[in-house]
Amino acid sequence: MKKLLLTLLLTGASLLSFAQSTKGKISGSLYDEKKQALPFASVLLLKAQDSTLVKGGVSDIEGKFLIEQFVSSETQNQFIVSVSMVGYKKYYSPKIVISAENLEVKLSNIQLELDTKNLKEVTVTARKPFIEQQADKLVVNVEGSIVANGNTALEVLQKSPGITVDNNDNISVKGKQGVLILMDGKQTYMSQSDLANLLKSMNSDQIEKIEIVSNPSSRYDAAGKAVINIVTKKNKNFGTNGSISIGGSVSLPPFLKTGLNKELTAVETMKPGMMPKYNTSLNLNNRQGKFNTFTNLTFSDNQRFNNNAFLRDMSGQIFEQYAYRYQSNQNLSYKLGTDYYATKKTTVGVLITGNVGAWESSNPNRNITYMRKSSTAVPDSSLVTTSSNIRTWVNTTFNANLKHTFDSTGKELTADIDYSLYDNQGKERGMVSRFYQYVDKVETEYGTPLNITSNAPNKYNIFAVKADYVNPLKGGAKLEFGVKSSWVTSDNDIRFYQNGAVDKGRTNYFIYTENINAAYANFNKKLNKAFNLQAGLRVEHTHSEGKSVTLNESRERNYVKLFPSVFLTQTINKNNQLTYSYSRRIDRPGYNSLNPFIYFLDPYTYQLGNEYLMPQYSNSFELTHTYKQGFVTSVGYTVTNDYMAEVIKNAVNVPEVLEKLKKYNNIQGIDPEKITFATQENIARFENLNVNFSVPIPITKWWNSQNNISFYHNQYKGVVSDQNLSVGQWAYNFYTSQNFKLPKDLSAEISMWYNSPNVYGIMQGKAQYAVNAGLQKSLWKKKATLRLNVNDIFLTSFWSGKTNFAGVNMTLNNRWDSRMVRLSFSYKFGNQNVKNARNRSTATEAEQRRTGGN
């Protein structure tokens, strides 16, 4: 608690110091060697003493630029302006002093010189803050962050403001689930669970930044209430160059409950032991003449531990369950591509990305369930299930792309063709369930053990094409439109064997096909000095069919939907700006969620697909206020109809499911009427109201603070298991980060995130928080970096929740090896002169989220 208070005091101190700062404004005009206006040049405002980035901008069609509402204080009031453009020498202005008497500075006309030779450029250190609030999105700059170093992509998301990750790895933004995850602007097409596995195997060393868009425009695929775009690192340098990094860490898990002791009266504890983790990455780039060739390789080898504890009360019968999973994960991610600059206006490229890996039980997983009456603490029987399994994946995406710029006004065409192959294999090498009875505290095995093996292949073929066109118009207006088509085939032939014989009750062959055709148009225009309008409309036609070959059941869907979006920006004065936005979105069910199949977890726990699951539709409104570019406040409201949520049911209340379980669950001693199963249903109307604050604060020249807090209210109304559901709760989360620049090229970072108690559907979650710290040292003229960081110092990042609805009374606890100490080293070699490389997105960015990959 003392540590928590200290962190809050630091945040309070930073808020007080902010009041002593002022805001500046710098403007100017850019020209080329012919004294013609130079549009779309990159303009950076840097601190004079250390070249640290303050704020960036781009010159408009007339070559004019404006950088305003940046923070200036008594200790930090000297700046320089840097201007860069491909083919021109970089320009640096003289020192500029911003004070209370001189808040606005207009620079003389700046003329850039052609870069006729490959000259050695001035080295500029411009470290971005970990969190940046931009007009339409929140940006988490993972590259360079000390505390994010060595984490998985999912762990970095958990540290990001406004984002929560629950015990099932479901990701929410400002309390809203159903988030569209993009990789470099491309949809992943994976199911939630498989996407979570991919994010767990992805190291933060691969990530440059994460963009969080809470209210997306019509240009994005209509899927998802919010969009998270994970941007991977790209080499941006001329010549031959690259970087290499290596790191290792060890996690320190907590002591855990293992069940009752020999006397059956107390709870034993155990400690899983230290979990080692290793990773290494290599980036290579060669940019000569008209060709730019690049590659990235990242390998990780992780040992992990996860513990679940469940307590179920079913009509006076208590089920106390403990699950222990030791996991070994190896993953190789790769990226190989070439860009060919055919002319100054046309670039074509090819790109191959993918990952190869395996996940397996490093020790047999163990699941222990004790059964007892609610009136006694001593069990009368127990069920012990041990299992050993392995999952492998080979995922590859081939991309061909084109970018053509028609003229200097910004008129351009981009196009992509993608083909993705996902081959994921799951094998249960032995799941054995044994039933025991206790008589006079003596344990006796009862009946014949249930021995299950399985093969669960998941194969996906995804083909997509898309094109986007941007056409600037007179008067500063801009029209953009695009088209996209995608075709997805999911082929899942799951085979189960019980005691060596085919288990017909669990074996299932399911094929799913889907075609989505989409078109959109966006119009952007500055109406007057105060208002800027962007309006868009997206139309999507969906045709899908899910067919269970085993059950001889199929379901076809064919529908067309419209998705409008409107963004209106109002500049009230130089210090205040308002943005009003509206968008309509869709969330389609994951491919496996539509499979009418019962998945075996243990003899008392199952998961069931739902072929009748329908898409959910959301309408989102948001108002954002920006004050002096320092304080950002937003208020949002989202209403979702046909909300999809996971519900937990007692099998005895669903006769058709109970009969199937009785037929194929033949382990002796199991009472089928005590079985629960989880499934997804369209349960309710969901309403989300959220209020968010972002406060970046430069306290001194060596101390910067970033603070974000979100309040949200989730309300669910509907019918679950023939009972009316009406539940709602206010919740909040906050993130604070303190960054310190120390002598001798040292820097440090302390951060904390906190999620309050919350509600999702029928599940209520308890509070979570974590404190992280890191130290960084630059070596060899900043070509090398050594980092040491500790995550979840006080071991508080565990999940706990409960539900008591429709006859299901359950509490859940989930712990994992979140406390981790990590040391890493990275080194840059070759020509490090910075030039902008092309940033593109491929066509399959939306479909991969739903595949169920790893």
PDB file of N, CA and C in Angstrom, residues 124-175:
ATOM      1  N   VAL A 124      20.494  12.963 -34.395  1.00  0.00           N
ATOM      2  CA  VAL A 124      19.484  13.601 -33.559  1.00  0.00           C
ATOM      3  C   VAL A 124      18.873  12.540 -32.643  1.00  0.00           C
ATOM      4  N   THR A 125      18.873  12.799 -31.375  1.00  0.00           N
ATOM      5  CA  THR A 125      18.235  11.896 -30.421  1.00  0.00           C
ATOM      6  C   THR A 125      16.827  12.403 -30.163  1.00  0.00           C
ATOM      7  N   ALA A 126      15.811  11.643 -30.586  1.00  0.00           N
ATOM      8  CA  ALA A 126      14.422  12.069 -30.454  1.00  0.00           C
ATOM      9  C   ALA A 126      13.603  10.923 -29.888  1.00  0.00           C
ATOM     10  N   ARG A 127      13.696  10.738 -28.604  1.00  0.00           N
ATOM     11  CA  ARG A 127      12.984   9.642 -27.957  1.00  0.00           C
ATOM     12  C   ARG A 127      11.547  10.049 -27.672  1.00  0.00           C
ATOM     13  N   LYS A 128      10.635   9.286 -28.200  1.00  0.00           N
ATOM     14  CA  LYS A 128       9.229   9.582 -28.005  1.00  0.00           C
ATOM     15  C   LYS A 128       8.771   9.096 -26.637  1.00  0.00           C
ATOM     16  N   PRO A 129       7.739   9.726 -26.079  1.00  0.00           N
ATOM     17  CA  PRO A 129       7.203   9.238 -24.810  1.00  0.00           C
ATOM     18  C   PRO A 129       6.510   7.896 -24.999  1.00  0.00           C
ATOM     19  N   PHE A 130       6.377   7.141 -23.930  1.00  0.00           N
ATOM     20  CA  PHE A 130       5.749   5.834 -24.025  1.00  0.00           C
ATOM     21  C   PHE A 130       4.288   5.965 -24.480  1.00  0.00           C
ATOM     22  N   ILE A 131       3.600   7.011 -24.031  1.00  0.00           N
ATOM     23  CA  ILE A 131       2.209   7.238 -24.402  1.00  0.00           C
ATOM     24  C   ILE A 131       2.092   8.570 -25.122  1.00  0.00           C
ATOM     25  N   GLU A 132       1.447   8.591 -26.286  1.00  0.00           N
ATOM     26  CA  GLU A 132       1.158   9.822 -27.017  1.00  0.00           C
ATOM     27  C   GLU A 132      -0.328   9.871 -27.333  1.00  0.00           C
ATOM     28  N   GLN A 133      -0.994  10.954 -26.969  1.00  0.00           N
ATOM     29  CA  GLN A 133      -2.393  11.141 -27.315  1.00  0.00           C
ATOM     30  C   GLN A 133      -2.460  11.985 -28.575  1.00  0.00           C
ATOM     31  N   GLN A 134      -2.897  11.406 -29.674  1.00  0.00           N
ATOM     32  CA  GLN A 134      -3.072  12.134 -30.920  1.00  0.00           C
ATOM     33  C   GLN A 134      -4.550  12.399 -31.140  1.00  0.00           C
ATOM     34  N   ALA A 135      -4.855  13.125 -32.216  1.00  0.00           N
ATOM     35  CA  ALA A 135      -6.221  13.595 -32.413  1.00  0.00           C
ATOM     36  C   ALA A 135      -7.220  12.444 -32.516  1.00  0.00           C
ATOM     37  N   ASP A 136      -6.870  11.378 -33.239  1.00  0.00           N
ATOM     38  CA  ASP A 136      -7.826  10.312 -33.478  1.00  0.00           C
ATOM     39  C   ASP A 136      -7.440   8.985 -32.837  1.00  0.00           C
ATOM     40  N   LYS A 137      -6.346   8.951 -32.085  1.00  0.00           N
ATOM     41  CA  LYS A 137      -5.906   7.678 -31.510  1.00  0.00           C
ATOM     42  C   LYS A 137      -4.908   7.923 -30.395  1.00  0.00           C
ATOM     43  N   LEU A 138      -4.723   6.880 -29.591  1.00  0.00           N
ATOM     44  CA  LEU A 138      -3.708   6.861 -28.552  1.00  0.00           C
ATOM     45  C   LEU A 138      -2.571   5.969 -29.032  1.00  0.00           C
ATOM     46  N   VAL A 139      -1.330   6.454 -28.941  1.00  0.00           N
ATOM     47  CA  VAL A 139      -0.175   5.725 -29.454  1.00  0.00           C
ATOM     48  C   VAL A 139       0.714   5.318 -28.289  1.00  0.00           C
ATOM     49  N   VAL A 140       1.005   4.013 -28.196  1.00  0.00           N
ATOM     50  CA  VAL A 140       1.920   3.480 -27.197  1.00  0.00           C
ATOM     51  C   VAL A 140       3.233   3.169 -27.897  1.00  0.00           C
ATOM     52  N   ASN A 141       4.261   3.969 -27.636  1.00  0.00           N
ATOM     53  CA  ASN A 141       5.563   3.811 -28.284  1.00  0.00           C
ATOM     54  C   ASN A 141       6.374   2.752 -27.534  1.00  0.00           C
ATOM     55  N   VAL A 142       6.238   1.505 -27.966  1.00  0.00           N
ATOM     56  CA  VAL A 142       6.888   0.387 -27.297  1.00  0.00           C
ATOM     57  C   VAL A 142       8.401   0.446 -27.492  1.00  0.00           C
ATOM     58  N   GLU A 143       8.839   0.792 -28.708  1.00  0.00           N
ATOM     59  CA  GLU A 143      10.267   0.850 -29.003  1.00  0.00           C
ATOM     60  C   GLU A 143      10.938   1.897 -28.116  1.00  0.00           C
ATOM     61  N   GLY A 144      11.932   1.509 -27.377  1.00  0.00           N
ATOM     62  CA  GLY A 144      12.640   2.428 -26.498  1.00  0.00           C
ATOM     63  C   GLY A 144      12.139   2.437 -25.076  1.00  0.00           C
ATOM     64  N   SER A 145      10.959   1.852 -24.819  1.00  0.00           N
ATOM     65  CA  SER A 145      10.462   1.802 -23.449  1.00  0.00           C
ATOM     66  C   SER A 145      11.254   0.778 -22.648  1.00  0.00           C
ATOM     67  N   ILE A 146      11.610   1.143 -21.448  1.00  0.00           N
ATOM     68  CA  ILE A 146      12.404   0.249 -20.605  1.00  0.00           C
ATOM     69  C   ILE A 146      11.525  -0.828 -20.002  1.00  0.00           C
ATOM     70  N   VAL A 147      10.375  -0.455 -19.421  1.00  0.00           N
ATOM     71  CA  VAL A 147       9.551  -1.441 -18.721  1.00  0.00           C
ATOM     72  C   VAL A 147       8.816  -2.357 -19.690  1.00  0.00           C
ATOM     73  N   ALA A 148       8.648  -1.937 -20.949  1.00  0.00           N
ATOM     74  CA  ALA A 148       8.000  -2.808 -21.929  1.00  0.00           C
ATOM     75  C   ALA A 148       8.965  -3.825 -22.502  1.00  0.00           C
ATOM     76  N   ASN A 149      10.260  -3.605 -22.306  1.00  0.00           N
ATOM     77  CA  ASN A 149      11.265  -4.481 -22.891  1.00  0.00           C
ATOM     78  C   ASN A 149      11.144  -5.908 -22.371  1.00  0.00           C
ATOM     79  N   GLY A 150      11.157  -6.872 -23.292  1.00  0.00           N
ATOM     80  CA  GLY A 150      11.134  -8.271 -22.922  1.00  0.00           C
ATOM     81  C   GLY A 150       9.761  -8.829 -22.624  1.00  0.00           C
ATOM     82  N   ASN A 151       8.729  -8.010 -22.652  1.00  0.00           N
ATOM     83  CA  ASN A 151       7.369  -8.484 -22.434  1.00  0.00           C
ATOM     84  C   ASN A 151       6.810  -9.082 -23.725  1.00  0.00           C
ATOM     85  N   THR A 152       5.763  -9.858 -23.589  1.00  0.00           N
ATOM     86  CA  THR A 152       5.037 -10.299 -24.767  1.00  0.00           C
ATOM     87  C   THR A 152       4.115  -9.172 -25.230  1.00  0.00           C
ATOM     88  N   ALA A 153       3.607  -9.303 -26.461  1.00  0.00           N
ATOM     89  CA  ALA A 153       2.701  -8.283 -26.982  1.00  0.00           C
ATOM     90  C   ALA A 153       1.448  -8.180 -26.119  1.00  0.00           C
ATOM     91  N   LEU A 154       0.955  -9.317 -25.600  1.00  0.00           N
ATOM     92  CA  LEU A 154      -0.236  -9.278 -24.755  1.00  0.00           C
ATOM     93  C   LEU A 154       0.049  -8.555 -23.444  1.00  0.00           C
ATOM     94  N   GLU A 155       1.237  -8.738 -22.876  1.00  0.00           N
ATOM     95  CA  GLU A 155       1.600  -8.053 -21.636  1.00  0.00           C
ATOM     96  C   GLU A 155       1.762  -6.556 -21.855  1.00  0.00           C
ATOM     97  N   VAL A 156       2.273  -6.153 -23.026  1.00  0.00           N
ATOM     98  CA  VAL A 156       2.374  -4.726 -23.331  1.00  0.00           C
ATOM     99  C   VAL A 156       0.988  -4.118 -23.453  1.00  0.00           C
ATOM    100  N   LEU A 157       0.050  -4.835 -24.085  1.00  0.00           N
ATOM    101  CA  LEU A 157      -1.323  -4.338 -24.183  1.00  0.00           C
ATOM    102  C   LEU A 157      -1.924  -4.155 -22.795  1.00  0.00           C
ATOM    103  N   GLN A 158      -1.629  -5.083 -21.894  1.00  0.00           N
ATOM    104  CA  GLN A 158      -2.176  -4.995 -20.540  1.00  0.00           C
ATOM    105  C   GLN A 158      -1.672  -3.749 -19.818  1.00  0.00           C
ATOM    106  N   LYS A 159      -0.469  -3.276 -20.159  1.00  0.00           N
ATOM    107  CA  LYS A 159       0.079  -2.080 -19.533  1.00  0.00           C
ATOM    108  C   LYS A 159      -0.466  -0.797 -20.168  1.00  0.00           C
ATOM    109  N   SER A 160      -1.114  -0.902 -21.323  1.00  0.00           N
ATOM    110  CA  SER A 160      -1.540   0.278 -22.071  1.00  0.00           C
ATOM    111  C   SER A 160      -2.784   0.889 -21.457  1.00  0.00           C
ATOM    112  N   PRO A 161      -2.885   2.214 -21.443  1.00  0.00           N
ATOM    113  CA  PRO A 161      -4.030   2.884 -20.807  1.00  0.00           C
ATOM    114  C   PRO A 161      -5.335   2.569 -21.521  1.00  0.00           C
ATOM    115  N   GLY A 162      -6.381   2.361 -20.724  1.00  0.00           N
ATOM    116  CA  GLY A 162      -7.701   2.104 -21.270  1.00  0.00           C
ATOM    117  C   GLY A 162      -7.935   0.681 -21.699  1.00  0.00           C
ATOM    118  N   ILE A 163      -6.915  -0.192 -21.606  1.00  0.00           N
ATOM    119  CA  ILE A 163      -7.030  -1.578 -22.061  1.00  0.00           C
ATOM    120  C   ILE A 163      -7.021  -2.512 -20.855  1.00  0.00           C
ATOM    121  N   THR A 164      -7.915  -3.468 -20.865  1.00  0.00           N
ATOM    122  CA  THR A 164      -7.927  -4.513 -19.848  1.00  0.00           C
ATOM    123  C   THR A 164      -7.913  -5.877 -20.542  1.00  0.00           C
ATOM    124  N   VAL A 165      -7.280  -6.849 -19.889  1.00  0.00           N
ATOM    125  CA  VAL A 165      -7.216  -8.231 -20.378  1.00  0.00           C
ATOM    126  C   VAL A 165      -7.719  -9.127 -19.257  1.00  0.00           C
ATOM    127  N   ASP A 166      -8.788  -9.891 -19.518  1.00  0.00           N
ATOM    128  CA  ASP A 166      -9.365 -10.697 -18.449  1.00  0.00           C
ATOM    129  C   ASP A 166      -8.702 -12.069 -18.379  1.00  0.00           C
ATOM    130  N   ASN A 167      -9.273 -12.963 -17.548  1.00  0.00           N
ATOM    131  CA  ASN A 167      -8.645 -14.267 -17.322  1.00  0.00           C
ATOM    132  C   ASN A 167      -8.679 -15.159 -18.554  1.00  0.00           C
ATOM    133  N   ASN A 168      -9.579 -14.889 -19.503  1.00  0.00           N
ATOM    134  CA  ASN A 168      -9.637 -15.649 -20.749  1.00  0.00           C
ATOM    135  C   ASN A 168      -8.921 -14.941 -21.893  1.00  0.00           C
ATOM    136  N   ASP A 169      -8.096 -13.937 -21.540  1.00  0.00           N
ATOM    137  CA  ASP A 169      -7.317 -13.164 -22.513  1.00  0.00           C
ATOM    138  C   ASP A 169      -8.197 -12.364 -23.464  1.00  0.00           C
ATOM    139  N   ASN A 170      -9.431 -12.058 -23.073  1.00  0.00           N
ATOM    140  CA  ASN A 170     -10.276 -11.160 -23.853  1.00  0.00           C
ATOM    141  C   ASN A 170      -9.809  -9.727 -23.644  1.00  0.00           C
ATOM    142  N   ILE A 171      -9.657  -8.989 -24.726  1.00  0.00           N
ATOM    143  CA  ILE A 171      -9.113  -7.629 -24.682  1.00  0.00           C
ATOM    144  C   ILE A 171     -10.253  -6.624 -24.781  1.00  0.00           C
ATOM    145  N   SER A 172     -10.251  -5.631 -23.881  1.00  0.00           N
ATOM    146  CA  SER A 172     -11.267  -4.579 -23.882  1.00  0.00           C
ATOM    147  C   SER A 172     -10.597  -3.220 -23.982  1.00  0.00           C
ATOM    148  N   VAL A 173     -11.264  -2.280 -24.646  1.00  0.00           N
ATOM    149  CA  VAL A 173     -10.814  -0.887 -24.742  1.00  0.00           C
ATOM    150  C   VAL A 173     -11.895  -0.006 -24.130  1.00  0.00           C
ATOM    151  N   LYS A 174     -11.542   0.682 -23.058  1.00  0.00           N
ATOM    152  CA  LYS A 174     -12.484   1.545 -22.343  1.00  0.00           C
ATOM    153  C   LYS A 174     -13.743   0.784 -21.945  1.00  0.00           C
ATOM    154  N   GLY A 175     -13.559  -0.470 -21.532  1.00  0.00           N
ATOM    155  CA  GLY A 175     -14.677  -1.288 -21.088  1.00  0.00           C
ATOM    156  C   GLY A 175     -15.427  -1.978 -22.204  1.00  0.00           C
TER     157      GLY A 175
END
